[in-house]
Amino acid sequence: MNLTELKAIQLAELFSALSDASRIRIISLLIEGEMSVSALAEGLKMSESAVSHQLRGLRQMRLVRARKNGRQVFYSLDDDHVAKLYSMGLDHVEHG
Amino acid sequence: MNLTELKAIQLAELFSALSDASRIRIISLLIEGEMSVSALAEGLKMSESAVSHQLRGLRQMRLVRARKNGRQVFYSLDDDHVAKLYSMGLDHVEHG
DNA sequence: ATAATATATGAATGTTTGCTCAACTATTCA
DNA sequence: TGAATAGTTGAGCAAACATTCATATATTAT
């Protein structure tokens, strides 16, 4: 194998995106479908600012996608890899 | 779904274990087979102390297992979930 | 135009993290 | 026994991170 340093960093960045409970909960909501920032904030009992900051990180990693409609912004998962990693992790936590 | 806060934290902890380039490289070496701390340190060009600190975290998460032989300690992956998460992440980074 | 709503963003702050260094335990060798 | 080797551990420090607060931008309503 012999992983390059670059790929190690990229992999670490990918998993970093999933390494915080707030982001995990954001993703768990987005798995069910797209949601606005305020709906996420309400569902998570976090401030809209905090949610927006986290979404920015997820957006930069291309894990979520934003769709603007009027003054709302709807976020959804950009890619099913994320959902797969999520469910595989959940599996590990629940059983095994 | 409605993920509990506890499970969100556990999931985040699992992914945190994979969220650092040094740990990713440790895991990429352990995928090939068990290795002593000093062999890992040499392969990664890290101090044994730094490697040992990281291995402790991985051990506490039950991602690696330690086997002591004389004065050496050989580490290996505890569970193939880890290797699966790793290769799925690599897939995401390399293609798509 | 003004006000209200939805989101984004920068600075500030407290917490967490990864490493180094020094000290420690356990094991082998002489 | 004493010295050398392999690894672990705690303290300390700098860098990274998550949230809050205040402010800014964009859109809609009056």
PDB file of N, CA, C and O (backbone and C1' of nucleotides) in Angstrom, chain A residues 68-72, chain C residues 1-6, chain D residues 26-30:
ATOM      1  N   LYS A  68     -30.144  27.463  -2.659  1.00  0.00           N
ATOM      2  CA  LYS A  68     -30.772  28.658  -2.120  1.00  0.00           C
ATOM      3  C   LYS A  68     -32.148  28.841  -2.731  1.00  0.00           C
ATOM      4  O   LYS A  68     -32.326  28.723  -3.937  1.00  0.00           O
ATOM      5  N   ASN A  69     -33.115  29.139  -1.861  1.00  0.00           N
ATOM      6  CA  ASN A  69     -34.466  29.383  -2.337  1.00  0.00           C
ATOM      7  C   ASN A  69     -35.017  30.553  -1.541  1.00  0.00           C
ATOM      8  O   ASN A  69     -35.304  30.418  -0.364  1.00  0.00           O
ATOM      9  N   GLY A  70     -35.120  31.703  -2.201  1.00  0.00           N
ATOM     10  CA  GLY A  70     -35.545  32.901  -1.477  1.00  0.00           C
ATOM     11  C   GLY A  70     -34.491  33.235  -0.453  1.00  0.00           C
ATOM     12  O   GLY A  70     -33.306  33.269  -0.761  1.00  0.00           O
ATOM     13  N   ARG A  71     -34.915  33.461   0.785  1.00  0.00           N
ATOM     14  CA  ARG A  71     -33.866  33.769   1.775  1.00  0.00           C
ATOM     15  C   ARG A  71     -33.438  32.550   2.568  1.00  0.00           C
ATOM     16  O   ARG A  71     -32.617  32.630   3.456  1.00  0.00           O
ATOM     17  N   GLN A  72     -34.007  31.424   2.220  1.00  0.00           N
ATOM     18  CA  GLN A  72     -33.577  30.212   2.918  1.00  0.00           C
ATOM     19  C   GLN A  72     -32.510  29.474   2.101  1.00  0.00           C
ATOM     20  O   GLN A  72     -32.461  29.578   0.882  1.00  0.00           O
TER      21      GLN A  72
ATOM     22  P    DA C   1     -34.385  54.105  -1.805  1.00  0.00           P
ATOM     23  O5'  DA C   1     -34.311  55.176  -0.568  1.00  0.00           O
ATOM     24  C5'  DA C   1     -35.418  55.443  -0.369  1.00  0.00           C
ATOM     25  C4'  DA C   1     -36.114  55.305   0.934  1.00  0.00           C
ATOM     26  C3'  DA C   1     -35.392  54.646   2.105  1.00  0.00           C
ATOM     27  O3'  DA C   1     -35.712  55.325   3.316  1.00  0.00           O
ATOM     28  C1'  DA C   1     -37.323  53.372   1.561  1.00  0.00           C
ATOM     29  P    DT C   2     -34.918  55.067   4.652  1.00  0.00           P
ATOM     30  O5'  DT C   2     -35.782  53.979   5.437  1.00  0.00           O
ATOM     31  C5'  DT C   2     -37.166  54.252   5.682  1.00  0.00           C
ATOM     32  C4'  DT C   2     -37.767  53.059   6.418  1.00  0.00           C
ATOM     33  C3'  DT C   2     -36.817  52.416   7.430  1.00  0.00           C
ATOM     34  O3'  DT C   2     -37.523  52.224   8.642  1.00  0.00           O
ATOM     35  C1'  DT C   2     -37.624  50.782   5.907  1.00  0.00           C
ATOM     36  P    DA C   3     -36.827  51.564   9.929  1.00  0.00           P
ATOM     37  O5'  DA C   3     -37.504  50.116   9.899  1.00  0.00           O
ATOM     38  C5'  DA C   3     -38.920  50.024   9.728  1.00  0.00           C
ATOM     39  C4'  DA C   3     -39.316  48.554   9.712  1.00  0.00           C
ATOM     40  C3'  DA C   3     -38.574  47.710  10.752  1.00  0.00           C
ATOM     41  O3'  DA C   3     -39.512  46.797  11.308  1.00  0.00           O
ATOM     42  C1'  DA C   3     -38.190  46.834   8.593  1.00  0.00           C
ATOM     43  P    DA C   4     -39.113  45.808  12.493  1.00  0.00           P
ATOM     44  O5'  DA C   4     -39.130  44.388  11.777  1.00  0.00           O
ATOM     45  C5'  DA C   4     -40.268  44.020  10.981  1.00  0.00           C
ATOM     46  C4'  DA C   4     -39.958  42.714  10.280  1.00  0.00           C
ATOM     47  C3'  DA C   4     -39.250  41.694  11.172  1.00  0.00           C
ATOM     48  O3'  DA C   4     -39.861  40.424  10.966  1.00  0.00           O
ATOM     49  C1'  DA C   4     -37.995  42.044   9.209  1.00  0.00           C
ATOM     50  P    DT C   5     -39.432  39.151  11.845  1.00  0.00           P
ATOM     51  O5'  DT C   5     -38.669  38.271  10.759  1.00  0.00           O
ATOM     52  C5'  DT C   5     -39.368  37.902   9.562  1.00  0.00           C
ATOM     53  C4'  DT C   5     -38.423  37.151   8.657  1.00  0.00           C
ATOM     54  C3'  DT C   5     -37.648  36.038   9.366  1.00  0.00           C
ATOM     55  O3'  DT C   5     -37.781  34.860   8.587  1.00  0.00           O
ATOM     56  C1'  DT C   5     -36.172  37.459   8.177  1.00  0.00           C
ATOM     57  P    DA C   6     -37.185  33.469   9.079  1.00  0.00           P
ATOM     58  O5'  DA C   6     -35.865  33.404   8.197  1.00  0.00           O
ATOM     59  C5'  DA C   6     -35.960  33.152   6.802  1.00  0.00           C
ATOM     60  C4'  DA C   6     -34.568  32.908   6.281  1.00  0.00           C
ATOM     61  C3'  DA C   6     -33.772  31.900   7.119  1.00  0.00           C
ATOM     62  O3'  DA C   6     -33.142  30.967   6.240  1.00  0.00           O
ATOM     63  C1'  DA C   6     -32.587  33.933   6.929  1.00  0.00           C
TER      64       DA C   6
ATOM     65  P    DA D  26     -24.775  40.852  -0.969  1.00  0.00           P
ATOM     66  O5'  DA D  26     -26.102  39.969  -1.042  1.00  0.00           O
ATOM     67  C5'  DA D  26     -26.092  38.643  -0.536  1.00  0.00           C
ATOM     68  C4'  DA D  26     -27.516  38.200  -0.333  1.00  0.00           C
ATOM     69  C3'  DA D  26     -28.487  38.733  -1.395  1.00  0.00           C
ATOM     70  O3'  DA D  26     -29.226  37.616  -1.869  1.00  0.00           O
ATOM     71  C1'  DA D  26     -29.318  39.165   0.783  1.00  0.00           C
ATOM     72  P    DT D  27     -30.176  37.769  -3.193  1.00  0.00           P
ATOM     73  O5'  DT D  27     -31.646  37.706  -2.567  1.00  0.00           O
ATOM     74  C5'  DT D  27     -31.991  36.567  -1.789  1.00  0.00           C
ATOM     75  C4'  DT D  27     -33.231  36.896  -0.985  1.00  0.00           C
ATOM     76  C3'  DT D  27     -34.399  37.406  -1.822  1.00  0.00           C
ATOM     77  O3'  DT D  27     -35.452  36.471  -1.671  1.00  0.00           O
ATOM     78  C1'  DT D  27     -34.125  38.666   0.178  1.00  0.00           C
ATOM     79  P    DT D  28     -36.742  36.542  -2.629  1.00  0.00           P
ATOM     80  O5'  DT D  28     -37.849  37.189  -1.668  1.00  0.00           O
ATOM     81  C5'  DT D  28     -38.216  36.477  -0.491  1.00  0.00           C
ATOM     82  C4'  DT D  28     -38.936  37.420   0.440  1.00  0.00           C
ATOM     83  C3'  DT D  28     -40.210  38.023  -0.135  1.00  0.00           C
ATOM     84  O3'  DT D  28     -41.295  37.538   0.635  1.00  0.00           O
ATOM     85  C1'  DT D  28     -38.886  39.635   1.032  1.00  0.00           C
ATOM     86  P    DA D  29     -42.777  38.022   0.340  1.00  0.00           P
ATOM     87  O5'  DA D  29     -42.967  39.200   1.409  1.00  0.00           O
ATOM     88  C5'  DA D  29     -42.666  38.953   2.771  1.00  0.00           C
ATOM     89  C4'  DA D  29     -43.118  40.166   3.588  1.00  0.00           C
ATOM     90  C3'  DA D  29     -44.462  40.750   3.143  1.00  0.00           C
ATOM     91  O3'  DA D  29     -45.152  41.191   4.315  1.00  0.00           O
ATOM     92  C1'  DA D  29     -42.775  42.402   2.914  1.00  0.00           C
ATOM     93  P    DT D  30     -46.622  41.879   4.185  1.00  0.00           P
ATOM     94  O5'  DT D  30     -46.330  43.432   4.446  1.00  0.00           O
ATOM     95  C5'  DT D  30     -45.555  43.818   5.587  1.00  0.00           C
ATOM     96  C4'  DT D  30     -45.508  45.341   5.672  1.00  0.00           C
ATOM     97  C3'  DT D  30     -46.776  46.027   5.183  1.00  0.00           C
ATOM     98  O3'  DT D  30     -47.152  47.055   6.089  1.00  0.00           O
ATOM     99  C1'  DT D  30     -44.901  46.903   4.026  1.00  0.00           C
TER     100       DT D  30
END
